[in-house]
Amino acid sequence: MDPYAILKCRSQEQRSSIASGKGSDPEWNESFVFTVSDRATDLVIKLMDSDSGTADDFVGEATIPLEALYTEGSIPPTAYNVVKDEHYCGAIKVGLSFTPEDVRGRGLPEDVGGWKQSH
């Protein structure tokens, strides 16, 4: 099995690299950034098996509720159930962090970004 993950938060979708030859115990250690507005309620991770020459196979998916992430600011790596057709088929461990937009820009000098208004 050559698994990869498709991460979806509302209309945004990102894809991991393919863990070639990793079988049913892949490890990605990748970071993904989503811009969240109107407080999306969950992150869906769809696990796929990459097949050359034929369509990729759906392995299962995990749905991660995000409400605790907004209140806590981060969630340490936690195992979430992966299901396919309502049947448990494994788990995926994911760590999450949330940075409100007004916090990201704090503490930076005015001229970061290549432009500063002249007086």
mmCIF file of C-alpha atoms in Angstrom:
data_model
loop_
_atom_site.group_PDB
_atom_site.id
_atom_site.type_symbol
_atom_site.label_atom_id
_atom_site.label_comp_id
_atom_site.label_asym_id
_atom_site.label_seq_id
_atom_site.Cartn_x
_atom_site.Cartn_y
_atom_site.Cartn_z
ATOM 1 C CA MET A 1 0.000 0.000 0.000
ATOM 2 C CA ASP A 2 1.218 3.518 -0.909
ATOM 3 C CA PRO A 3 -0.981 5.731 1.281
ATOM 4 C CA TYR A 4 -1.538 9.471 1.190
ATOM 5 C CA ALA A 5 -3.979 11.773 2.949
ATOM 6 C CA ILE A 6 -6.387 14.376 1.610
ATOM 7 C CA LEU A 7 -7.208 16.967 4.284
ATOM 8 C CA LYS A 8 -10.381 18.977 3.861
ATOM 9 C CA CYS A 9 -11.640 21.922 5.904
ATOM 10 C CA ARG A 10 -14.804 23.381 4.396
ATOM 11 C CA SER A 11 -13.936 24.163 0.748
ATOM 12 C CA GLN A 12 -10.133 24.021 1.250
ATOM 13 C CA GLU A 13 -8.356 20.812 0.371
ATOM 14 C CA GLN A 14 -4.700 19.816 0.720
ATOM 15 C CA ARG A 15 -2.854 16.600 -0.016
ATOM 16 C CA SER A 16 0.060 14.932 1.729
ATOM 17 C CA SER A 17 2.955 13.251 0.005
ATOM 18 C CA ILE A 18 2.674 9.557 -0.823
ATOM 19 C CA ALA A 19 4.242 7.314 1.816
ATOM 20 C CA SER A 20 5.579 4.896 -0.798
ATOM 21 C CA GLY A 21 5.975 1.327 0.397
ATOM 22 C CA LYS A 22 4.942 2.207 3.963
ATOM 23 C CA GLY A 23 1.968 -0.164 3.961
ATOM 24 C CA SER A 24 -0.523 0.196 6.770
ATOM 25 C CA ASP A 25 1.883 2.057 9.105
ATOM 26 C CA PRO A 26 2.745 5.301 7.274
ATOM 27 C CA GLU A 27 4.259 8.368 8.912
ATOM 28 C CA TRP A 28 4.121 11.771 7.232
ATOM 29 C CA ASN A 29 5.234 14.439 9.736
ATOM 30 C CA GLU A 30 3.936 17.171 7.433
ATOM 31 C CA SER A 31 2.333 20.518 8.271
ATOM 32 C CA PHE A 32 -0.697 22.006 6.569
ATOM 33 C CA VAL A 33 -2.139 25.492 6.998
ATOM 34 C CA PHE A 34 -5.819 26.258 6.507
ATOM 35 C CA THR A 35 -7.420 29.698 6.636
ATOM 36 C CA VAL A 36 -10.522 29.229 8.751
ATOM 37 C CA SER A 37 -13.351 31.724 8.723
ATOM 38 C CA ASP A 38 -16.791 31.369 10.280
ATOM 39 C CA ARG A 39 -15.406 28.693 12.591
ATOM 40 C CA ALA A 40 -15.354 25.514 10.544
ATOM 41 C CA THR A 41 -16.672 22.667 12.690
ATOM 42 C CA ASP A 42 -14.390 19.818 11.606
ATOM 43 C CA LEU A 43 -11.382 18.663 9.614
ATOM 44 C CA VAL A 44 -11.835 15.565 7.462
ATOM 45 C CA ILE A 45 -8.821 13.418 6.607
ATOM 46 C CA LYS A 46 -9.448 10.996 3.780
ATOM 47 C CA LEU A 47 -6.840 8.235 3.447
ATOM 48 C CA MET A 48 -6.139 6.917 -0.025
ATOM 49 C CA ASP A 49 -3.924 4.219 -1.565
ATOM 50 C CA SER A 50 -2.027 5.471 -4.613
ATOM 51 C CA ASP A 51 -2.275 3.055 -7.560
ATOM 52 C CA SER A 52 -0.431 3.620 -10.807
ATOM 53 C CA GLY A 53 -2.485 2.782 -13.863
ATOM 54 C CA THR A 54 -5.801 2.510 -11.995
ATOM 55 C CA ALA A 55 -7.886 4.802 -9.820
ATOM 56 C CA ASP A 56 -6.593 5.343 -6.277
ATOM 57 C CA ASP A 57 -8.394 3.295 -3.619
ATOM 58 C CA PHE A 58 -10.299 4.867 -0.716
ATOM 59 C CA VAL A 59 -8.924 3.412 2.535
ATOM 60 C CA GLY A 60 -11.043 5.298 5.077
ATOM 61 C CA GLU A 61 -11.521 8.679 6.693
ATOM 62 C CA ALA A 62 -11.305 10.409 10.047
ATOM 63 C CA THR A 63 -13.378 13.406 11.097
ATOM 64 C CA ILE A 64 -11.754 15.652 13.683
ATOM 65 C CA PRO A 65 -14.020 18.068 15.585
ATOM 66 C CA LEU A 66 -12.405 21.507 15.864
ATOM 67 C CA GLU A 67 -14.344 23.138 18.724
ATOM 68 C CA ALA A 68 -11.756 22.163 21.382
ATOM 69 C CA LEU A 69 -9.003 23.498 19.112
ATOM 70 C CA TYR A 70 -10.565 26.984 19.107
ATOM 71 C CA THR A 71 -10.853 27.088 22.903
ATOM 72 C CA GLU A 72 -7.515 25.407 23.758
ATOM 73 C CA GLY A 73 -5.377 26.840 20.927
ATOM 74 C CA SER A 74 -3.725 23.483 20.272
ATOM 75 C CA ILE A 75 -4.348 19.760 20.549
ATOM 76 C CA PRO A 76 -1.363 17.429 21.102
ATOM 77 C CA PRO A 77 -0.975 14.435 18.766
ATOM 78 C CA THR A 78 -4.158 12.443 19.321
ATOM 79 C CA ALA A 79 -5.407 9.237 17.679
ATOM 80 C CA TYR A 80 -8.631 9.538 15.680
ATOM 81 C CA ASN A 81 -10.612 6.584 14.354
ATOM 82 C CA VAL A 82 -10.452 5.884 10.630
ATOM 83 C CA VAL A 83 -13.697 4.434 9.306
ATOM 84 C CA LYS A 84 -14.886 3.083 5.966
ATOM 85 C CA ASP A 85 -18.559 2.311 5.402
ATOM 86 C CA GLU A 86 -19.149 2.843 9.153
ATOM 87 C CA HIS A 87 -16.579 0.148 10.041
ATOM 88 C CA TYR A 88 -13.441 0.877 12.084
ATOM 89 C CA CYS A 89 -10.293 0.218 10.057
ATOM 90 C CA GLY A 90 -7.522 1.880 12.076
ATOM 91 C CA ALA A 91 -6.462 5.202 13.534
ATOM 92 C CA ILE A 92 -4.484 8.259 12.512
ATOM 93 C CA LYS A 93 -2.554 10.400 14.997
ATOM 94 C CA VAL A 94 -2.813 14.144 14.363
ATOM 95 C CA GLY A 95 -1.673 17.225 16.299
ATOM 96 C CA LEU A 96 -3.370 20.578 15.648
ATOM 97 C CA SER A 97 -2.750 24.227 16.467
ATOM 98 C CA PHE A 98 -4.936 27.293 15.927
ATOM 99 C CA THR A 99 -3.595 30.820 15.554
ATOM 100 C CA PRO A 100 -6.210 33.607 15.425
ATOM 101 C CA GLU A 101 -5.523 36.042 12.588
ATOM 102 C CA ASP A 102 -5.058 39.066 14.889
ATOM 103 C CA VAL A 103 -2.286 37.231 16.791
ATOM 104 C CA ARG A 104 -0.201 36.253 13.748
ATOM 105 C CA GLY A 105 0.852 39.820 12.960
ATOM 106 C CA ARG A 106 1.688 40.945 16.510
ATOM 107 C CA GLY A 107 5.228 41.802 17.460
ATOM 108 C CA LEU A 108 6.524 42.348 13.941
ATOM 109 C CA PRO A 109 8.172 45.605 12.866
ATOM 110 C CA GLU A 110 6.096 47.853 10.604
ATOM 111 C CA ASP A 111 8.327 47.317 7.606
ATOM 112 C CA VAL A 112 8.070 43.508 7.501
ATOM 113 C CA GLY A 113 6.527 42.609 4.181
ATOM 114 C CA GLY A 114 8.590 44.974 2.058
ATOM 115 C CA TRP A 115 6.517 48.156 2.300
ATOM 116 C CA LYS A 116 6.435 51.005 4.774
ATOM 117 C CA GLN A 117 4.505 54.231 4.452
ATOM 118 C CA SER A 118 6.781 57.255 4.231
ATOM 119 C CA HIS A 119 5.925 60.519 5.995
#
